[in-house]
Amino acid sequence: MAIRPVQRTLLRDRAYEAIRDAIVAGEIEPGAIVRDAELAERLGLSRAPVREAFSRLVDEGLLESKPQSYTRVTPLVTADVRDAAAVVGAMHELATRTAVPRLFAADVQAMRTANERFAAAVGAGDVDGALRADDALHDVLVRVAANHAAAATITRYTPLIRRLERRRFGESSCRSAGLHDQLIEACASGDAETAVTVTAEIWRSLADMVDLTPDD
C-alpha cells in the first residue's frame, strides 16, 4: 500500500489555524508585518508550511502580500466585512432552511445547550467562550444541512467577521442570545420559515454593527 504524505498537510493546517486565530484575536494586529521565518520558529515548524498558510490567508483576505517586499495583516475594512457577512448570512439562511425539517430532538437540545453557554459567556465577558458557543449553535444547522459548499463558504469568510465581532463584543451579544432563543423555538416546532427569518435578523444585527464601525 502506498504511503500518503499526510504529515505536510497536517503541518500546513496547523500553521494556518494558529496564524488565523492570532489575527482574529488581535494578537497580530492589523497592519503588522509577518515573517515566515519568525512565525515558523514560534510555531516550531519549518518555513514551508508557514508560507503555504500565508498563501491561504492572503486568498481569504486576512493577509496581503507584495512580492519581494512584505506580507502584512490586512486592515479591518468595513466594506470587506459587510461583503463577507452578506455571503455568510445567506449561507446560514440556506443551511437553516435545509436543516429544520431534518432536525432530531438531540440536535435541538445541542442548540439549547450551546445557547446556555453563549449567555453565560456573555454575562462573564468571555469573548472566546461566547464566540465558540455561537459557532456551536449555528454549526448544528450547518452540519444537519450537509451542504458542503455552504459549509466551506462559511468557514472561509467567518474569520473576517470574527475580527469585528471581537472588537465590538458586548454591544449586540445580549440581543443575539434572545434571537437564538427564537431560532431554537422555531427549529423545535419545525417552522423553517420563521427559523430562516430569525437567522436573517441575526445577520442584520451584525450588518448594523458593521455600519457603526470605522475602518482601521
Coordinates of N, CA and C in Angstrom, one line a residue:
M1 N 0.8 -1.2 0.0 CA 0.0 0.0 0.0 C 0.9 1.2 0.0
A2 N 0.5 2.2 -0.8 CA 1.3 3.5 -0.9 C 1.2 4.3 0.4
I3 N 2.3 4.9 0.8 CA 2.2 5.7 2.0 C 1.9 7.2 1.5
R4 N 0.8 7.7 2.1 CA 0.4 9.1 1.7 C 1.1 10.1 2.5
P5 N 1.5 11.2 1.8 CA 2.3 12.3 2.5 C 1.3 13.2 3.4
V6 N 0.8 12.6 4.4 CA -0.2 13.4 5.2 C 0.4 14.4 6.2
Q7 N 1.7 14.1 6.6 CA 2.3 15.0 7.6 C 2.4 16.4 7.1
R8 N 2.8 16.7 5.9 CA 2.9 18.0 5.4 C 1.6 18.8 5.4
T9 N 0.5 18.1 5.1 CA -0.8 18.7 5.1 C -1.2 19.1 6.5
L10 N -0.9 18.2 7.5 CA -1.2 18.5 8.9 C -0.4 19.7 9.4
L11 N 0.9 19.8 9.0 CA 1.7 20.9 9.4 C 1.2 22.2 8.8
R12 N 0.8 22.2 7.5 CA 0.3 23.4 6.9 C -1.0 23.8 7.5
D13 N -1.9 22.9 7.9 CA -3.1 23.2 8.5 C -2.9 23.8 9.9
R14 N -1.9 23.2 10.6 CA -1.6 23.7 12.0 C -1.1 25.1 11.9
A15 N -0.3 25.4 10.9 CA 0.3 26.8 10.8 C -0.9 27.7 10.4
Y16 N -1.7 27.3 9.5 CA -2.8 28.2 9.1 C -3.7 28.5 10.2
E17 N -4.1 27.5 11.0 CA -5.1 27.7 12.1 C -4.5 28.6 13.2
A18 N -3.2 28.4 13.5 CA -2.6 29.2 14.5 C -2.4 30.6 14.1
I19 N -2.0 30.9 12.9 CA -1.9 32.3 12.5 C -3.2 32.9 12.3
R20 N -4.2 32.2 11.7 CA -5.5 32.8 11.5 C -6.1 33.2 12.9
D21 N -6.0 32.3 13.9 CA -6.6 32.6 15.2 C -5.9 33.8 15.8
A22 N -4.6 33.9 15.7 CA -3.9 35.0 16.2 C -4.3 36.3 15.6
I23 N -4.6 36.3 14.3 CA -5.0 37.5 13.6 C -6.5 37.9 14.1
V24 N -7.3 36.9 14.1 CA -8.7 37.1 14.5 C -8.8 37.7 16.0
A25 N -7.9 37.1 16.8 CA -7.9 37.5 18.2 C -7.3 38.9 18.4
G26 N -6.6 39.4 17.4 CA -5.9 40.7 17.5 C -4.5 40.5 18.1
E27 N -4.0 39.3 18.3 CA -2.7 39.1 18.9 C -1.7 39.6 17.8
I28 N -2.0 39.4 16.5 CA -1.2 40.0 15.5 C -2.1 41.1 14.9
E29 N -1.7 42.4 15.1 CA -2.6 43.5 14.8 C -2.7 43.8 13.4
P30 N -3.8 44.5 13.0 CA -3.9 45.0 11.6 C -2.7 45.9 11.2
G31 N -2.2 45.6 10.0 CA -1.0 46.3 9.6 C 0.3 45.8 10.0
A32 N 0.3 44.8 10.9 CA 1.6 44.2 11.3 C 2.2 43.4 10.2
I33 N 3.5 43.5 10.1 CA 4.3 42.7 9.1 C 4.5 41.3 9.7
V34 N 4.3 40.3 8.9 CA 4.5 39.0 9.4 C 5.7 38.3 8.5
R35 N 6.5 37.6 9.2 CA 7.7 37.0 8.5 C 7.6 35.5 8.7
D36 N 7.8 34.8 7.6 CA 7.7 33.3 7.7 C 8.7 32.7 8.7
A37 N 9.9 33.2 8.6 CA 11.0 32.6 9.5 C 10.7 32.8 11.0
E38 N 10.2 34.0 11.3 CA 9.9 34.3 12.7 C 8.7 33.5 13.2
L39 N 7.6 33.4 12.4 CA 6.5 32.6 12.8 C 6.8 31.1 12.8
A40 N 7.6 30.7 11.9 CA 8.0 29.2 11.9 C 8.7 28.9 13.2
E41 N 9.6 29.8 13.6 CA 10.3 29.5 14.9 C 9.4 29.5 16.1
R42 N 8.4 30.4 16.1 CA 7.5 30.5 17.2 C 6.6 29.2 17.2
L43 N 6.2 28.7 16.1 CA 5.3 27.6 16.0 C 6.0 26.2 16.0
G44 N 7.4 26.3 16.0 CA 8.1 25.0 16.0 C 8.0 24.3 14.7
L45 N 7.9 25.0 13.6 CA 7.7 24.4 12.3 C 8.8 24.9 11.3
S46 N 8.9 24.2 10.2 CA 9.7 24.8 9.1 C 9.0 25.9 8.4
R47 N 9.7 26.6 7.5 CA 9.1 27.7 6.9 C 8.1 27.3 5.8
A48 N 8.3 26.1 5.2 CA 7.4 25.7 4.1 C 5.9 25.7 4.5
P49 N 5.5 25.1 5.6 CA 4.1 25.1 5.9 C 3.6 26.5 6.3
V50 N 4.4 27.3 6.8 CA 4.1 28.7 7.2 C 3.8 29.5 5.9
R51 N 4.7 29.3 4.9 CA 4.5 30.0 3.6 C 3.2 29.6 3.0
E52 N 2.9 28.3 3.0 CA 1.6 27.8 2.5 C 0.4 28.4 3.2
A53 N 0.5 28.5 4.6 CA -0.5 29.1 5.3 C -0.7 30.6 4.9
F54 N 0.4 31.3 4.7 CA 0.4 32.7 4.3 C -0.4 32.8 3.0
S55 N -0.2 31.9 2.0 CA -0.8 31.9 0.7 C -2.3 31.8 0.9
R56 N -2.7 30.9 1.8 CA -4.2 30.7 2.0 C -4.8 31.9 2.7
L57 N -4.1 32.5 3.7 CA -4.6 33.6 4.4 C -4.7 34.9 3.5
V58 N -3.8 35.0 2.5 CA -3.9 36.1 1.5 C -5.2 35.9 0.7
D59 N -5.4 34.6 0.3 CA -6.6 34.3 -0.5 C -7.8 34.6 0.3
E60 N -7.8 34.5 1.6 CA -9.0 34.6 2.4 C -9.2 36.1 2.9
G61 N -8.2 36.9 2.6 CA -8.3 38.3 2.9 C -7.8 38.8 4.3
L62 N -7.1 37.9 5.0 CA -6.6 38.2 6.3 C -5.1 38.7 6.2
L63 N -4.5 38.4 5.2 CA -3.1 38.9 4.9 C -3.1 39.5 3.5
E64 N -2.2 40.4 3.3 CA -1.9 41.0 2.0 C -0.4 40.9 1.8
S65 N 0.0 40.7 0.5 CA 1.4 40.5 0.2 C 1.8 41.3 -1.0
K66 N 3.0 41.9 -0.9 CA 3.6 42.5 -2.0 C 4.9 41.7 -2.3
P67 N 5.0 41.0 -3.5 CA 6.1 40.1 -3.7 C 7.5 40.8 -3.5
Q68 N 8.4 40.1 -2.9 CA 9.7 40.6 -2.7 C 9.7 41.8 -1.8
S69 N 8.6 42.1 -1.1 CA 8.6 43.3 -0.2 C 8.1 43.0 1.2
Y70 N 6.8 42.6 1.3 CA 6.3 42.4 2.6 C 5.0 41.5 2.6
T71 N 4.7 40.9 3.7 CA 3.4 40.3 3.9 C 2.9 40.9 5.2
R72 N 1.7 41.4 5.3 CA 1.2 42.0 6.5 C -0.3 41.7 6.7
V73 N -0.8 41.9 7.9 CA -2.2 41.7 8.2 C -3.0 42.8 7.6
T74 N -4.1 42.5 7.0 CA -4.9 43.5 6.3 C -5.6 44.3 7.4
P75 N -5.8 45.6 7.1 CA -6.6 46.4 8.0 C -8.1 45.9 8.0
L76 N -8.8 46.4 9.1 CA -10.2 46.0 9.2 C -11.0 47.0 8.4
V77 N -11.4 46.6 7.2 CA -12.2 47.4 6.3 C -13.6 47.0 6.4
T78 N -14.5 47.9 6.8 CA -15.9 47.6 7.0 C -16.6 47.1 5.7
A79 N -16.2 47.6 4.6 CA -16.8 47.1 3.3 C -16.5 45.7 3.1
D80 N -15.3 45.2 3.4 CA -14.9 43.8 3.3 C -15.7 43.0 4.2
V81 N -15.9 43.4 5.5 CA -16.6 42.7 6.5 C -18.1 42.6 6.1
R82 N -18.6 43.7 5.6 CA -20.0 43.7 5.2 C -20.3 42.7 4.1
D83 N -19.3 42.7 3.1 CA -19.5 41.7 2.0 C -19.4 40.3 2.5
A84 N -18.5 40.0 3.4 CA -18.3 38.7 4.0 C -19.6 38.3 4.8
A85 N -20.1 39.3 5.5 CA -21.3 39.0 6.4 C -22.5 38.7 5.5
A86 N -22.6 39.4 4.4 CA -23.8 39.1 3.5 C -23.7 37.7 2.9
V87 N -22.5 37.3 2.5 CA -22.4 36.0 2.0 C -22.6 34.9 3.0
V88 N -21.9 35.1 4.2 CA -22.0 34.1 5.3 C -23.5 34.0 5.8
G89 N -24.1 35.2 5.9 CA -25.5 35.2 6.3 C -26.4 34.4 5.4
A90 N -26.2 34.6 4.1 CA -27.0 33.9 3.1 C -26.8 32.4 3.2
M91 N -25.6 32.0 3.4 CA -25.3 30.6 3.6 C -25.9 30.0 4.8
H92 N -25.9 30.8 5.9 CA -26.6 30.3 7.1 C -28.1 30.2 6.9
E93 N -28.7 31.1 6.1 CA -30.1 31.0 5.9 C -30.4 29.8 5.0
L94 N -29.6 29.5 4.1 CA -29.8 28.3 3.3 C -29.6 27.0 4.1
A95 N -28.6 27.0 5.0 CA -28.4 25.9 5.9 C -29.6 25.7 6.8
T96 N -30.2 26.8 7.3 CA -31.3 26.7 8.2 C -32.5 26.1 7.5
R97 N -32.8 26.7 6.3 CA -34.0 26.2 5.6 C -33.9 24.7 5.3
T98 N -32.7 24.2 5.0 CA -32.5 22.8 4.6 C -32.5 21.9 5.9
A99 N -32.0 22.5 7.0 CA -31.8 21.6 8.2 C -33.0 21.4 9.0
V100 N -33.9 22.5 9.1 CA -35.0 22.4 10.1 C -35.9 21.2 9.9
P101 N -36.2 20.8 8.7 CA -37.1 19.5 8.6 C -36.3 18.3 8.9
R102 N -35.0 18.3 9.0 CA -34.2 17.1 9.3 C -33.8 17.0 10.8
L103 N -34.1 18.0 11.6 CA -33.6 18.0 12.9 C -34.2 17.0 13.8
F104 N -33.4 16.4 14.7 CA -33.9 15.5 15.7 C -33.9 16.2 17.0
A105 N -34.5 15.7 18.0 CA -34.6 16.3 19.3 C -33.2 16.6 19.9
A106 N -32.3 15.6 19.7 CA -30.9 15.8 20.2 C -30.2 17.0 19.5
D107 N -30.6 17.3 18.3 CA -30.0 18.5 17.6 C -30.5 19.7 18.3
V108 N -31.8 19.8 18.5 CA -32.4 21.0 19.1 C -31.8 21.2 20.5
Q109 N -31.6 20.1 21.3 CA -31.1 20.2 22.6 C -29.6 20.7 22.5
A110 N -28.9 20.2 21.5 CA -27.5 20.7 21.4 C -27.5 22.2 21.2
M111 N -28.5 22.7 20.4 CA -28.6 24.2 20.2 C -28.9 24.9 21.5
R112 N -29.8 24.3 22.3 CA -30.2 24.9 23.6 C -28.9 25.0 24.5
T113 N -28.2 23.9 24.6 CA -27.0 23.8 25.4 C -26.0 24.9 25.0
A114 N -25.8 25.0 23.7 CA -24.9 26.0 23.2 C -25.3 27.4 23.5
N115 N -26.6 27.7 23.5 CA -27.1 29.0 23.8 C -27.0 29.3 25.3
E116 N -27.1 28.3 26.1 CA -26.9 28.5 27.5 C -25.4 28.9 27.8
R117 N -24.5 28.2 27.1 CA -23.1 28.5 27.2 C -22.8 29.9 26.7
F118 N -23.5 30.3 25.6 CA -23.3 31.6 25.0 C -23.8 32.7 26.0
A119 N -24.9 32.5 26.6 CA -25.5 33.5 27.5 C -24.5 33.7 28.7
A120 N -24.1 32.5 29.2 CA -23.2 32.5 30.4 C -21.9 33.2 30.1
A121 N -21.3 33.0 28.9 CA -20.1 33.6 28.5 C -20.3 35.1 28.3
V122 N -21.4 35.5 27.7 CA -21.7 37.0 27.5 C -21.7 37.6 28.9
G123 N -22.4 37.0 29.8 CA -22.5 37.6 31.2 C -21.2 37.7 31.9
A124 N -20.3 36.8 31.6 CA -19.0 36.8 32.2 C -17.9 37.6 31.4
G125 N -18.4 38.2 30.3 CA -17.4 38.9 29.4 C -16.4 38.0 28.8
D126 N -16.7 36.8 28.6 CA -15.8 35.8 28.0 C -16.0 35.8 26.5
V127 N -15.2 36.6 25.8 CA -15.3 36.7 24.3 C -15.1 35.4 23.6
D128 N -14.0 34.7 23.9 CA -13.7 33.5 23.3 C -14.8 32.4 23.5
G129 N -15.3 32.3 24.8 CA -16.3 31.4 25.1 C -17.6 31.6 24.4
A130 N -18.0 32.9 24.3 CA -19.2 33.3 23.6 C -19.1 33.0 22.1
L131 N -18.0 33.3 21.5 CA -17.9 33.0 20.0 C -17.9 31.5 19.8
R132 N -17.2 30.7 20.6 CA -17.2 29.3 20.5 C -18.6 28.7 20.6
A133 N -19.4 29.2 21.6 CA -20.7 28.7 21.8 C -21.6 29.2 20.6
D134 N -21.4 30.4 20.1 CA -22.2 30.8 19.0 C -22.0 29.9 17.8
D135 N -20.7 29.6 17.5 CA -20.4 28.7 16.4 C -21.0 27.3 16.6
A136 N -21.0 26.8 17.9 CA -21.5 25.5 18.1 C -23.0 25.5 17.8
L137 N -23.7 26.6 18.2 CA -25.2 26.6 18.0 C -25.5 26.6 16.5
H138 N -24.9 27.4 15.7 CA -25.2 27.5 14.3 C -24.6 26.3 13.5
D139 N -23.5 25.8 14.1 CA -22.9 24.6 13.4 C -23.8 23.4 13.4
V140 N -24.7 23.3 14.3 CA -25.7 22.2 14.3 C -26.5 22.2 13.0
L141 N -27.0 23.4 12.7 CA -27.8 23.6 11.4 C -26.9 23.3 10.2
V142 N -25.7 23.8 10.2 CA -24.8 23.6 9.1 C -24.5 22.2 8.9
R143 N -24.3 21.5 10.0 CA -24.0 20.0 9.9 C -25.1 19.2 9.4
V144 N -26.3 19.5 9.9 CA -27.5 18.8 9.5 C -27.9 19.0 8.1
A145 N -27.7 20.3 7.6 CA -28.0 20.6 6.2 C -27.1 19.9 5.3
A146 N -25.9 19.6 5.7 CA -24.9 18.8 4.9 C -24.7 19.3 3.5
N147 N -24.7 20.7 3.4 CA -24.4 21.3 2.1 C -22.9 21.7 2.2
H148 N -22.0 21.0 1.6 CA -20.6 21.2 1.7 C -20.1 22.5 1.2
A149 N -20.7 23.0 0.1 CA -20.4 24.2 -0.5 C -20.7 25.4 0.5
A150 N -21.9 25.3 1.1 CA -22.3 26.3 2.0 C -21.3 26.3 3.3
A151 N -21.0 25.1 3.7 CA -20.2 25.0 4.9 C -18.8 25.5 4.6
A152 N -18.3 25.2 3.4 CA -16.9 25.7 3.1 C -16.9 27.2 3.0
T153 N -18.0 27.8 2.4 CA -18.0 29.3 2.3 C -18.1 29.9 3.7
I154 N -18.9 29.4 4.6 CA -19.0 29.9 6.0 C -17.6 29.8 6.6
T155 N -16.9 28.7 6.5 CA -15.6 28.5 7.1 C -14.6 29.5 6.5
R156 N -14.7 29.8 5.3 CA -13.7 30.7 4.6 C -13.9 32.1 5.1
Y157 N -15.1 32.6 5.2 CA -15.3 34.0 5.4 C -15.6 34.4 6.8
T158 N -16.0 33.5 7.7 CA -16.3 33.8 9.0 C -15.1 34.5 9.8
P159 N -13.8 34.1 9.6 CA -12.8 34.8 10.3 C -12.7 36.3 10.0
L160 N -13.0 36.8 8.8 CA -13.1 38.2 8.6 C -14.1 38.9 9.5
I161 N -15.2 38.2 9.7 CA -16.3 38.8 10.5 C -15.9 38.7 12.0
R162 N -15.3 37.7 12.4 CA -14.9 37.5 13.8 C -14.0 38.6 14.3
R163 N -13.1 39.1 13.4 CA -12.3 40.2 13.9 C -13.1 41.4 14.4
L164 N -14.2 41.7 13.7 CA -15.0 42.8 14.1 C -15.9 42.5 15.3
E165 N -16.4 41.2 15.3 CA -17.2 40.8 16.5 C -16.4 40.9 17.8
R166 N -15.1 40.5 17.7 CA -14.3 40.6 18.9 C -14.2 42.1 19.4
R167 N -14.0 43.0 18.4 CA -13.8 44.4 18.7 C -15.0 45.0 19.3
R168 N -16.2 44.6 18.8 CA -17.5 45.2 19.3 C -18.2 44.2 20.2
F169 N -17.5 43.3 20.8 CA -18.2 42.3 21.7 C -19.0 43.0 22.8
G170 N -20.2 42.5 23.1 CA -21.0 43.0 24.1 C -22.1 44.0 23.7
E171 N -21.9 44.6 22.5 CA -22.8 45.6 22.1 C -24.1 45.0 21.5
S172 N -23.9 43.8 20.9 CA -25.1 43.1 20.4 C -25.3 41.7 20.9
S173 N -24.4 41.3 21.8 CA -24.4 39.9 22.2 C -25.6 39.5 23.0
C174 N -26.1 40.4 23.9 CA -27.3 40.1 24.7 C -28.5 40.0 23.7
R175 N -28.6 40.8 22.8 CA -29.7 40.7 21.8 C -29.6 39.4 21.0
S176 N -28.4 39.0 20.7 CA -28.2 37.7 20.0 C -28.7 36.5 20.8
A177 N -28.5 36.5 22.1 CA -29.0 35.4 22.9 C -30.5 35.3 22.8
G178 N -31.2 36.4 22.8 CA -32.7 36.4 22.6 C -33.1 35.9 21.2
L179 N -32.4 36.3 20.2 CA -32.7 35.8 18.9 C -32.4 34.4 18.7
H180 N -31.3 33.9 19.4 CA -31.0 32.5 19.4 C -32.2 31.7 20.0
D181 N -32.8 32.2 21.1 CA -34.0 31.6 21.7 C -35.1 31.4 20.7
Q182 N -35.3 32.5 19.9 CA -36.4 32.5 18.9 C -36.1 31.5 17.8
L183 N -34.8 31.4 17.4 CA -34.4 30.5 16.4 C -34.6 29.0 16.9
I184 N -34.2 28.8 18.1 CA -34.3 27.4 18.7 C -35.8 27.0 18.7
E185 N -36.6 27.9 19.2 CA -38.0 27.5 19.3 C -38.7 27.2 17.9
A186 N -38.3 28.0 16.9 CA -38.7 27.8 15.6 C -38.2 26.4 15.1
C187 N -37.0 26.1 15.4 CA -36.4 24.8 15.0 C -37.2 23.7 15.7
A188 N -37.4 23.9 17.0 CA -38.1 22.8 17.7 C -39.5 22.5 17.2
S189 N -40.2 23.5 16.7 CA -41.5 23.4 16.2 C -41.6 23.0 14.7
G190 N -40.4 22.9 14.1 CA -40.3 22.6 12.7 C -40.7 23.7 11.7
D191 N -40.7 24.9 12.2 CA -41.1 26.1 11.4 C -39.9 26.7 10.7
A192 N -39.7 26.1 9.5 CA -38.5 26.6 8.8 C -38.5 28.0 8.4
E193 N -39.7 28.5 8.0 CA -39.8 29.9 7.5 C -39.4 30.9 8.6
T194 N -40.0 30.6 9.8 CA -39.7 31.5 10.9 C -38.2 31.4 11.3
A195 N -37.6 30.2 11.3 CA -36.2 30.0 11.6 C -35.3 30.8 10.6
V196 N -35.7 30.7 9.3 CA -34.9 31.5 8.3 C -35.1 33.0 8.6
T197 N -36.3 33.5 8.9 CA -36.5 34.9 9.2 C -35.6 35.3 10.4
V198 N -35.6 34.5 11.5 CA -34.8 34.9 12.6 C -33.3 34.8 12.3
T199 N -32.9 33.9 11.5 CA -31.5 33.8 11.1 C -31.1 35.1 10.3
A200 N -32.0 35.5 9.4 CA -31.7 36.8 8.7 C -31.6 37.9 9.6
E201 N -32.4 38.0 10.7 CA -32.4 39.1 11.7 C -31.1 39.1 12.4
I202 N -30.6 37.9 12.8 CA -29.3 37.8 13.4 C -28.2 38.4 12.6
W203 N -28.2 38.2 11.3 CA -27.2 38.7 10.4 C -27.4 40.2 10.1
R204 N -28.7 40.6 10.1 CA -28.9 42.1 10.0 C -28.4 42.8 11.2
S205 N -28.5 42.2 12.4 CA -27.9 42.9 13.6 C -26.4 43.0 13.4
L206 N -25.7 42.0 12.8 CA -24.3 42.1 12.6 C -24.0 43.2 11.5
A207 N -24.8 43.3 10.5 CA -24.6 44.3 9.5 C -24.7 45.7 10.1
D208 N -25.7 45.9 11.0 CA -25.8 47.2 11.7 C -24.5 47.5 12.5
M209 N -24.0 46.5 13.1 CA -22.7 46.7 13.9 C -21.6 47.1 12.9
V210 N -21.5 46.5 11.8 CA -20.5 46.8 10.8 C -20.6 48.3 10.4
D211 N -21.8 48.7 10.1 CA -22.0 50.1 9.7 C -21.6 51.1 10.7
L212 N -21.6 50.8 12.0 CA -21.2 51.7 13.1 C -19.7 51.7 13.4
T213 N -19.0 50.8 12.6 CA -17.5 50.6 12.9 C -16.7 51.4 11.9
P214 N -15.8 52.3 12.4 CA -14.8 52.9 11.5 C -13.8 52.0 11.0
D215 N -13.2 52.2 9.8 CA -12.1 51.5 9.3 C -10.9 51.7 10.1
D216 N -9.9 50.7 10.1 CA -8.7 51.0 10.8 C -7.9 52.0 10.1

